[in-house]
Structure formats: C-alpha cells, structure tokens
CSV table of C-alpha atoms in Angstrom, one decimal:
chain,number,residue,atom,x,y,z
F,234,UNK,CA,35.4,58.4,31.8
F,235,UNK,CA,34.1,60.8,34.8
F,236,UNK,CA,30.7,62.1,35.2
F,237,UNK,CA,32.7,65.4,34.8
F,238,UNK,CA,33.9,65.1,31.7
F,239,UNK,CA,30.8,63.6,30.6
F,240,UNK,CA,29.1,66.8,31.6
F,241,UNK,CA,29.5,70.5,30.1
F,242,UNK,CA,28.8,72.6,33.1
F,243,UNK,CA,30.7,70.5,35.2
F,244,UNK,CA,28.0,69.5,37.7
F,245,UNK,CA,28.3,65.8,39.6
F,246,UNK,CA,26.7,64.2,41.8
F,247,UNK,CA,29.0,65.0,45.0
F,248,UNK,CA,28.7,68.6,44.1
F,249,UNK,CA,24.5,68.8,44.2
F,250,UNK,CA,25.0,66.8,47.0
F,251,UNK,CA,26.8,70.4,48.5
F,252,UNK,CA,24.6,72.9,47.0
F,253,UNK,CA,22.9,74.9,49.3
F,254,UNK,CA,18.9,75.2,49.2
F,255,UNK,CA,17.2,77.5,49.4
F,256,UNK,CA,16.5,77.4,53.5
F,257,UNK,CA,20.6,78.1,53.7
F,258,UNK,CA,21.0,81.2,51.5
F,259,UNK,CA,17.9,82.8,52.6
F,260,UNK,CA,17.4,83.4,56.6
F,261,UNK,CA,14.4,82.4,59.2
F,262,UNK,CA,12.2,85.0,58.8
F,263,UNK,CA,10.2,85.8,61.8
F,264,UNK,CA,6.6,85.3,62.4
F,265,UNK,CA,5.2,88.9,63.2
F,266,UNK,CA,1.6,87.2,64.3
F,267,UNK,CA,0.0,87.6,67.1
F,268,UNK,CA,-2.4,89.9,69.3
F,269,UNK,CA,0.7,91.7,71.1
F,270,UNK,CA,1.9,91.9,67.0
F,271,UNK,CA,-0.7,92.4,65.6
F,272,UNK,CA,-1.1,95.8,68.3
F,273,UNK,CA,2.7,96.9,68.2
F,274,UNK,CA,2.1,97.9,63.7
F,275,UNK,CA,-1.6,99.0,64.5
F,276,UNK,CA,-0.8,101.5,67.9
F,277,UNK,CA,-4.6,103.7,66.8
F,278,UNK,CA,-6.2,100.2,67.0
F,279,UNK,CA,-4.3,99.5,70.8
F,280,UNK,CA,-5.6,103.6,72.0
F,281,UNK,CA,-8.3,104.2,70.8
F,282,UNK,CA,-10.0,99.8,71.7
F,283,UNK,CA,-8.4,100.3,75.2
F,284,UNK,CA,-10.3,104.2,76.2
F,285,UNK,CA,-13.7,102.4,74.1
F,286,UNK,CA,-13.0,99.2,76.3
F,287,UNK,CA,-12.2,101.6,79.8
F,288,UNK,CA,-15.8,103.2,79.1
F,289,UNK,CA,-17.9,100.0,78.7
F,290,UNK,CA,-15.9,98.6,82.2
F,291,UNK,CA,-16.9,102.3,83.9
F,292,UNK,CA,-20.3,102.3,82.4
F,293,UNK,CA,-21.2,98.4,83.2
F,294,UNK,CA,-19.6,98.0,86.7
F,295,UNK,CA,-20.4,102.6,87.3
F,296,UNK,CA,-22.2,100.3,90.7
F,297,UNK,CA,-19.4,99.1,91.5
F,298,UNK,CA,-16.8,102.5,91.0
F,299,UNK,CA,-18.4,104.2,94.8
F,300,UNK,CA,-20.8,106.4,93.2
F,301,UNK,CA,-24.2,107.1,94.8
F,302,UNK,CA,-27.9,107.4,92.9
F,303,UNK,CA,-27.7,109.7,90.0
F,304,UNK,CA,-30.8,110.8,90.6
F,305,UNK,CA,-31.2,111.9,94.7
F,306,UNK,CA,-31.4,114.8,95.2
F,307,UNK,CA,-30.4,116.6,98.1
F,308,UNK,CA,-31.1,120.3,97.2
F,309,UNK,CA,-29.5,121.4,101.4
F,310,UNK,CA,-26.4,119.9,99.1
F,311,UNK,CA,-26.5,122.0,96.0
F,312,UNK,CA,-23.3,123.2,93.5
F,313,UNK,CA,-20.5,121.5,96.0
F,314,UNK,CA,-17.3,122.1,94.7
F,315,UNK,CA,-14.8,118.6,94.0
F,316,UNK,CA,-13.3,117.8,96.3
F,317,UNK,CA,-12.2,114.2,98.2
F,318,UNK,CA,-16.7,113.5,98.6
F,319,UNK,CA,-18.1,115.0,96.1
F,320,UNK,CA,-15.3,114.3,93.4
F,321,UNK,CA,-17.0,115.8,90.1
F,322,UNK,CA,-19.2,118.3,92.5
F,323,UNK,CA,-22.8,119.0,92.1
F,324,UNK,CA,-25.6,120.8,90.5
F,325,UNK,CA,-27.5,122.8,91.8
F,326,UNK,CA,-30.4,120.4,92.8
F,327,UNK,CA,-27.3,118.4,94.9
F,328,UNK,CA,-26.9,115.8,92.3
F,329,UNK,CA,-23.5,114.1,92.7
F,330,UNK,CA,-22.3,115.0,89.2
F,331,UNK,CA,-19.3,112.3,89.6
F,332,UNK,CA,-22.8,109.1,89.9
F,333,UNK,CA,-23.9,111.5,86.7
F,334,UNK,CA,-20.9,111.1,84.2
F,335,UNK,CA,-20.2,107.2,85.3
F,336,UNK,CA,-24.4,106.5,84.6
F,337,UNK,CA,-24.5,109.1,81.7
F,338,UNK,CA,-21.5,106.7,79.9
F,339,UNK,CA,-24.6,103.9,79.9
F,340,UNK,CA,-26.8,106.0,77.9
F,341,UNK,CA,-23.7,108.1,74.9
F,342,UNK,CA,-22.3,104.0,74.7
F,343,UNK,CA,-25.3,102.5,74.6
F,344,UNK,CA,-26.9,104.8,71.4
F,345,UNK,CA,-24.0,105.0,70.7
F,346,UNK,CA,-23.8,101.2,69.8
F,347,UNK,CA,-27.1,100.6,68.5
F,348,UNK,CA,-27.2,103.5,65.8
F,349,UNK,CA,-24.0,101.6,64.3
F,350,UNK,CA,-25.2,98.6,64.7
F,351,UNK,CA,-29.3,98.9,63.1
F,352,UNK,CA,-27.8,102.0,60.3
F,353,UNK,CA,-24.5,99.4,59.5
F,354,UNK,CA,-27.1,96.4,59.2
F,355,UNK,CA,-29.9,99.4,57.4
F,356,UNK,CA,-27.7,100.7,55.2
F,357,UNK,CA,-26.0,97.1,54.2
F,358,UNK,CA,-28.9,95.8,52.3
F,359,UNK,CA,-30.0,98.8,51.1
F,360,UNK,CA,-26.9,99.4,49.9
F,361,UNK,CA,-26.7,96.4,47.8
F,362,UNK,CA,-29.9,96.3,46.2
F,363,UNK,CA,-30.0,99.1,45.3
F,364,UNK,CA,-25.7,98.3,43.9
F,365,UNK,CA,-26.5,95.2,41.7
F,366,UNK,CA,-29.9,95.3,41.0
F,367,UNK,CA,-29.9,97.6,38.5
F,368,UNK,CA,-33.2,99.0,37.8
F,369,UNK,CA,-33.7,99.3,41.5
F,370,UNK,CA,-30.6,101.9,41.7
F,371,UNK,CA,-32.3,104.8,39.9
F,372,UNK,CA,-35.1,104.8,42.9
F,373,UNK,CA,-33.9,103.2,46.2
F,374,UNK,CA,-31.3,107.0,45.2
F,375,UNK,CA,-32.4,109.5,44.9
F,376,UNK,CA,-35.1,108.5,47.8
F,377,UNK,CA,-31.5,108.5,49.9
F,378,UNK,CA,-30.2,112.3,47.9
F,379,UNK,CA,-33.7,113.5,48.8
F,380,UNK,CA,-32.9,112.1,52.6
F,381,UNK,CA,-28.6,113.6,52.6
F,382,UNK,CA,-29.7,116.1,52.1
F,383,UNK,CA,-30.9,117.3,55.0
F,384,UNK,CA,-28.7,117.6,57.5
F,385,UNK,CA,-28.1,114.3,60.4
F,386,UNK,CA,-29.1,116.8,63.1
F,387,UNK,CA,-31.8,118.7,62.0
F,388,UNK,CA,-33.7,115.2,60.3
F,389,UNK,CA,-32.9,113.7,64.0
F,390,UNK,CA,-34.6,117.0,65.3
F,391,UNK,CA,-38.1,116.6,62.9
F,392,UNK,CA,-38.9,113.5,64.3
F,393,UNK,CA,-38.0,113.6,67.9
F,394,UNK,CA,-40.6,116.5,66.8
F,395,UNK,CA,-43.0,113.9,66.7
F,396,UNK,CA,-42.5,111.1,68.5
F,397,UNK,CA,-41.9,111.7,73.1
F,398,UNK,CA,-38.8,111.5,73.9
F,399,UNK,CA,-36.9,108.4,74.5
F,400,UNK,CA,-33.9,106.8,74.7
F,401,UNK,CA,-35.2,104.3,71.6
F,402,UNK,CA,-36.6,106.9,70.4
F,403,UNK,CA,-33.8,108.9,69.9
F,404,UNK,CA,-32.0,105.3,69.4
F,405,UNK,CA,-34.4,105.1,65.9
F,406,UNK,CA,-34.1,109.0,64.8
F,407,UNK,CA,-30.2,109.3,64.3
F,408,UNK,CA,-30.9,105.9,63.1
F,409,UNK,CA,-33.3,107.3,60.0
F,410,UNK,CA,-30.6,109.9,59.5
F,411,UNK,CA,-27.1,107.9,59.0
F,412,UNK,CA,-29.0,104.9,56.8
F,413,UNK,CA,-28.3,107.0,53.6
F,414,UNK,CA,-24.6,107.2,54.6
F,415,UNK,CA,-23.9,103.8,54.3
F,416,UNK,CA,-26.3,102.8,51.3
F,417,UNK,CA,-24.8,105.1,49.4
F,418,UNK,CA,-20.7,103.8,50.8
F,419,UNK,CA,-22.3,100.4,50.2
F,420,UNK,CA,-24.1,100.8,47.0
F,421,UNK,CA,-21.1,102.4,45.5
F,422,UNK,CA,-17.9,99.3,46.6
F,423,UNK,CA,-21.3,96.4,44.7
F,424,UNK,CA,-20.7,98.6,41.9
F,425,UNK,CA,-17.0,98.2,41.4
F,426,UNK,CA,-17.7,94.0,42.8
F,427,UNK,CA,-20.3,93.5,40.1
F,428,UNK,CA,-18.7,94.1,36.6
F,429,UNK,CA,-15.8,91.9,38.6
F,430,UNK,CA,-14.8,88.3,36.3
F,431,UNK,CA,-15.9,85.6,39.2
F,432,UNK,CA,-19.5,87.6,39.9
F,433,UNK,CA,-19.6,87.4,35.7
F,434,UNK,CA,-18.6,84.5,36.2
F,435,UNK,CA,-21.3,82.9,38.8
F,436,UNK,CA,-23.8,84.5,37.0
F,437,UNK,CA,-23.3,82.9,33.6
F,438,UNK,CA,-23.3,79.7,35.2
F,439,UNK,CA,-26.9,80.4,36.6
F,440,UNK,CA,-26.3,81.0,40.0
F,441,UNK,CA,-29.3,82.8,41.8
F,442,UNK,CA,-29.2,86.7,42.7
F,443,UNK,CA,-29.5,86.5,46.1
F,444,UNK,CA,-26.6,83.6,46.5
F,445,UNK,CA,-24.4,85.6,44.5
F,446,UNK,CA,-24.4,89.2,46.9
F,447,UNK,CA,-24.0,86.2,49.9
F,448,UNK,CA,-21.6,84.4,49.0
F,449,UNK,CA,-19.6,87.2,46.2
F,450,UNK,CA,-20.9,90.3,46.9
F,451,UNK,CA,-21.2,90.6,51.0
F,452,UNK,CA,-17.7,89.6,52.0
F,453,UNK,CA,-16.1,91.8,50.0
F,454,UNK,CA,-18.3,94.8,51.8
F,455,UNK,CA,-17.6,93.8,55.7
F,456,UNK,CA,-14.6,95.6,56.1
F,457,UNK,CA,-15.2,99.9,54.5
F,458,UNK,CA,-19.0,98.9,56.4
F,459,UNK,CA,-16.9,98.5,59.7
F,460,UNK,CA,-14.8,101.4,59.4
F,461,UNK,CA,-17.6,103.7,58.4
F,462,UNK,CA,-19.6,101.8,61.3
F,463,UNK,CA,-17.2,103.0,64.0
F,464,UNK,CA,-17.7,106.9,62.3
F,465,UNK,CA,-21.6,106.3,62.6
F,466,UNK,CA,-21.3,105.4,66.6
F,467,UNK,CA,-18.9,109.0,67.7
F,468,UNK,CA,-21.6,110.8,65.2
F,469,UNK,CA,-24.7,109.5,67.7
F,470,UNK,CA,-23.4,109.6,70.1
F,471,UNK,CA,-22.4,113.8,69.2
F,472,UNK,CA,-25.5,114.2,68.0
F,473,UNK,CA,-27.6,112.6,71.4
F,474,UNK,CA,-26.2,114.7,73.5
F,475,UNK,CA,-27.2,117.3,71.1
F,476,UNK,CA,-31.0,116.8,71.2
F,477,UNK,CA,-30.4,116.0,74.8
F,478,UNK,CA,-28.7,120.0,74.9
F,479,UNK,CA,-31.2,121.9,74.0
F,480,UNK,CA,-34.5,119.7,75.0
F,481,UNK,CA,-35.4,117.5,72.2
F,482,UNK,CA,-33.9,114.3,72.9
F,483,UNK,CA,-34.1,112.0,76.0
F,484,UNK,CA,-36.2,112.7,79.2
F,485,UNK,CA,-33.7,115.5,82.6
F,486,UNK,CA,-34.5,112.2,83.8
F,487,UNK,CA,-33.0,110.3,82.5
F,488,UNK,CA,-28.5,111.3,83.2
F,489,UNK,CA,-27.3,112.0,80.0
F,490,UNK,CA,-24.0,114.2,79.0
F,491,UNK,CA,-26.4,116.5,77.5
F,492,UNK,CA,-28.7,116.6,79.8
F,493,UNK,CA,-25.7,117.7,82.2
F,494,UNK,CA,-25.0,119.7,79.9
F,495,UNK,CA,-27.5,121.9,79.3
F,496,UNK,CA,-29.3,121.9,83.3
F,497,UNK,CA,-24.8,123.6,83.7
F,498,UNK,CA,-25.1,125.7,81.2
F,499,UNK,CA,-27.2,129.1,83.5
F,500,UNK,CA,-24.4,128.3,85.6
F,501,UNK,CA,-21.3,127.7,83.5
F,502,UNK,CA,-19.6,131.1,83.9
F,503,UNK,CA,-19.3,130.2,87.8
F,504,UNK,CA,-19.3,127.0,88.4
F,505,UNK,CA,-18.4,125.7,84.8
F,506,UNK,CA,-17.1,121.4,86.7
F,507,UNK,CA,-20.9,121.3,85.6
F,508,UNK,CA,-20.5,121.0,82.2
F,509,UNK,CA,-16.5,120.6,81.8
F,510,UNK,CA,-16.8,116.9,83.4
F,511,UNK,CA,-20.0,115.3,81.1
F,512,UNK,CA,-18.1,117.3,77.9
F,513,UNK,CA,-14.4,115.4,79.2
F,514,UNK,CA,-16.4,112.1,78.9
F,515,UNK,CA,-18.2,112.7,76.0
F,516,UNK,CA,-15.0,114.3,74.3
F,517,UNK,CA,-12.4,111.4,74.4
F,518,UNK,CA,-15.8,108.6,74.2
F,519,UNK,CA,-15.8,109.8,70.5
F,520,UNK,CA,-11.8,109.9,70.3
F,521,UNK,CA,-11.4,107.0,71.1
F,522,UNK,CA,-14.1,106.0,68.2
F,523,UNK,CA,-12.8,107.8,65.8
F,524,UNK,CA,-9.0,106.5,66.9
F,525,UNK,CA,-10.3,102.9,66.3
F,526,UNK,CA,-11.9,103.7,62.9
F,527,UNK,CA,-8.7,105.3,61.4
F,528,UNK,CA,-6.9,102.1,63.6
F,529,UNK,CA,-9.1,99.7,61.4
F,530,UNK,CA,-8.7,101.1,57.9
F,531,UNK,CA,-5.8,101.5,57.7
F,532,UNK,CA,-5.4,97.8,58.8
F,533,UNK,CA,-8.1,96.3,56.2
F,534,UNK,CA,-6.7,98.1,53.3
F,535,UNK,CA,-4.3,96.9,51.9
F,536,UNK,CA,-3.6,99.7,49.9
F,537,UNK,CA,-2.6,101.7,52.7
F,538,UNK,CA,-0.6,98.5,55.4
F,539,UNK,CA,2.3,99.1,56.1
F,540,UNK,CA,5.2,97.6,54.4
F,541,UNK,CA,6.8,94.7,56.7
C-alpha cells in the first residue's frame, strides 16, 4: 500500500522533498544599514551634522584660512568695504572682519558645546535623583521651578553682573540657567521608567538604588538627553551673543560674534556688512545645530521612526 493511501492528506516523502521553503517563497531583503544608508534616511542629521562639522573645522583651522591677527589695529584702513583684499571689509578700528568672524566661531562653539555638556551632566544627575528618590523630589523640583520662573537671559545677566566678563564666567552663567530644563526633562523620563516591571523586579531582588539607576534608568535617558543637548547648544550660542552684544558677556578684546555685532551697530545704517557677516554665521550655526537635533529626535524616537 502506498504512502499516499496511508496518509489522508496525501503528503509523501517526495512531496516533502520538493516542498518550497520559506526562503524560496520570500524574496531576499537587502540590508539598509551602514553610515551612508543612515544618512540617506535622516537628511536632517546629514545636513545639520555637515554644517556643524564645517563650522568646527573653520574654528580649528582659522589661522590657515588666509586670516590675519583679529585684534590688530589699523586706523588707516578703517571701515573698508568688502573687496578682494578684505573679503568681509574692516571695522571702525581697521580690523579685518573676515578674520574676526572666523576666530569668533571658536568662542561661540566653545560656549555652546561646553554649556551643552555641563548642563546635560548636571541636569541628568539632578533629574535622576529627583525622579527616583521620592522624598527628594519635592525639594529639588521646587528649587528648579524657582529658577525656571526667571528667563534664562535675565538669569545669565544677573549672574554675569556678579562676576567679571570672561568666557569661563559666561559658560558658568548660561549653564546654571539651563540646568532646570534638563533636570525636568530627565525627571519626567525617570518617573515613567521607575514604574516599569523590570525596575520593580530589581527592587524586589534587593538591588541597591545606585545600581538600579546605573543599569536600568540611565541607559534609557541617553536618547532624550542627547536631543535636548543639541537645543541647549544652540540656545547657549544665542545667549552668549546677546550677553556680548549688550556688554555683559566676553570682554570686547575677545573676537566673538556678539562683540563684532555690538561694535558695528553704531554704523549699521551706513556700514551694514559689519553686523551682517557675524549674524549670518551665527544664524547658520544655530540652524545647523537645530537641524541636527531634529534629526536625532526622529532617529532615536521609535514612535517617529520612518517605516522601511
């Protein structure tokens, strides 16, 4: 008696041998990984990151980009129009604006990156303590709420009024003004994470609180804090320029975009290029950092990820 008669479904060894397998039915899926594939799927990161990298390279290699001493005075060549010799013109003291703008990128980027790193680290620590330790939450958050009731620029001006103008003091003042926003963001994330089952299991197993925070809470806060850091960087560069513009930031002898615009505002109507070029560089840099932040938000948030 044949196998087909014994098997009511008519499945024989021959049929099984020639039966198509899953890989034969489904077409092969091409991997879309790699750096360039990631950049194609996230154009905001590609554009913003490229512009930020360009500005960083300009700041680092400013002495090699046909610049002169940004503080050298030449009264005989003051207020020269942009030309082949002076690409961005000269200011009222004869200083080359092109050189001052390129060297000014160092100050703005240094302040932006430093404030982003310091505010993120301090705010992350405060937010995790406030979100995970219940008795400390009300105390810490009331202090943060009081600091957030003051606009960042006014708080930075008040802090700078207590110290002398320098790049270090500007970084400290802006960092203190940005810490409450980071801490509240991290606190909100931690409040949702501490109710997860794996955290309850770790607590029930007797795991110490610092270990739970380090292993289970901290890794899940890195994505939102990275996105927030980009916005803090852009905000810090704007605040630094405002402080320098009103004379409460870096000393006038330091070439920064805010100082250059402050020195040219008296001649804005007749020599607008003195303000125009540093303003353009500041706008492009802030736009690039914001684009990078938007791209990171879309890439790191699974709910907003693009369908493949």
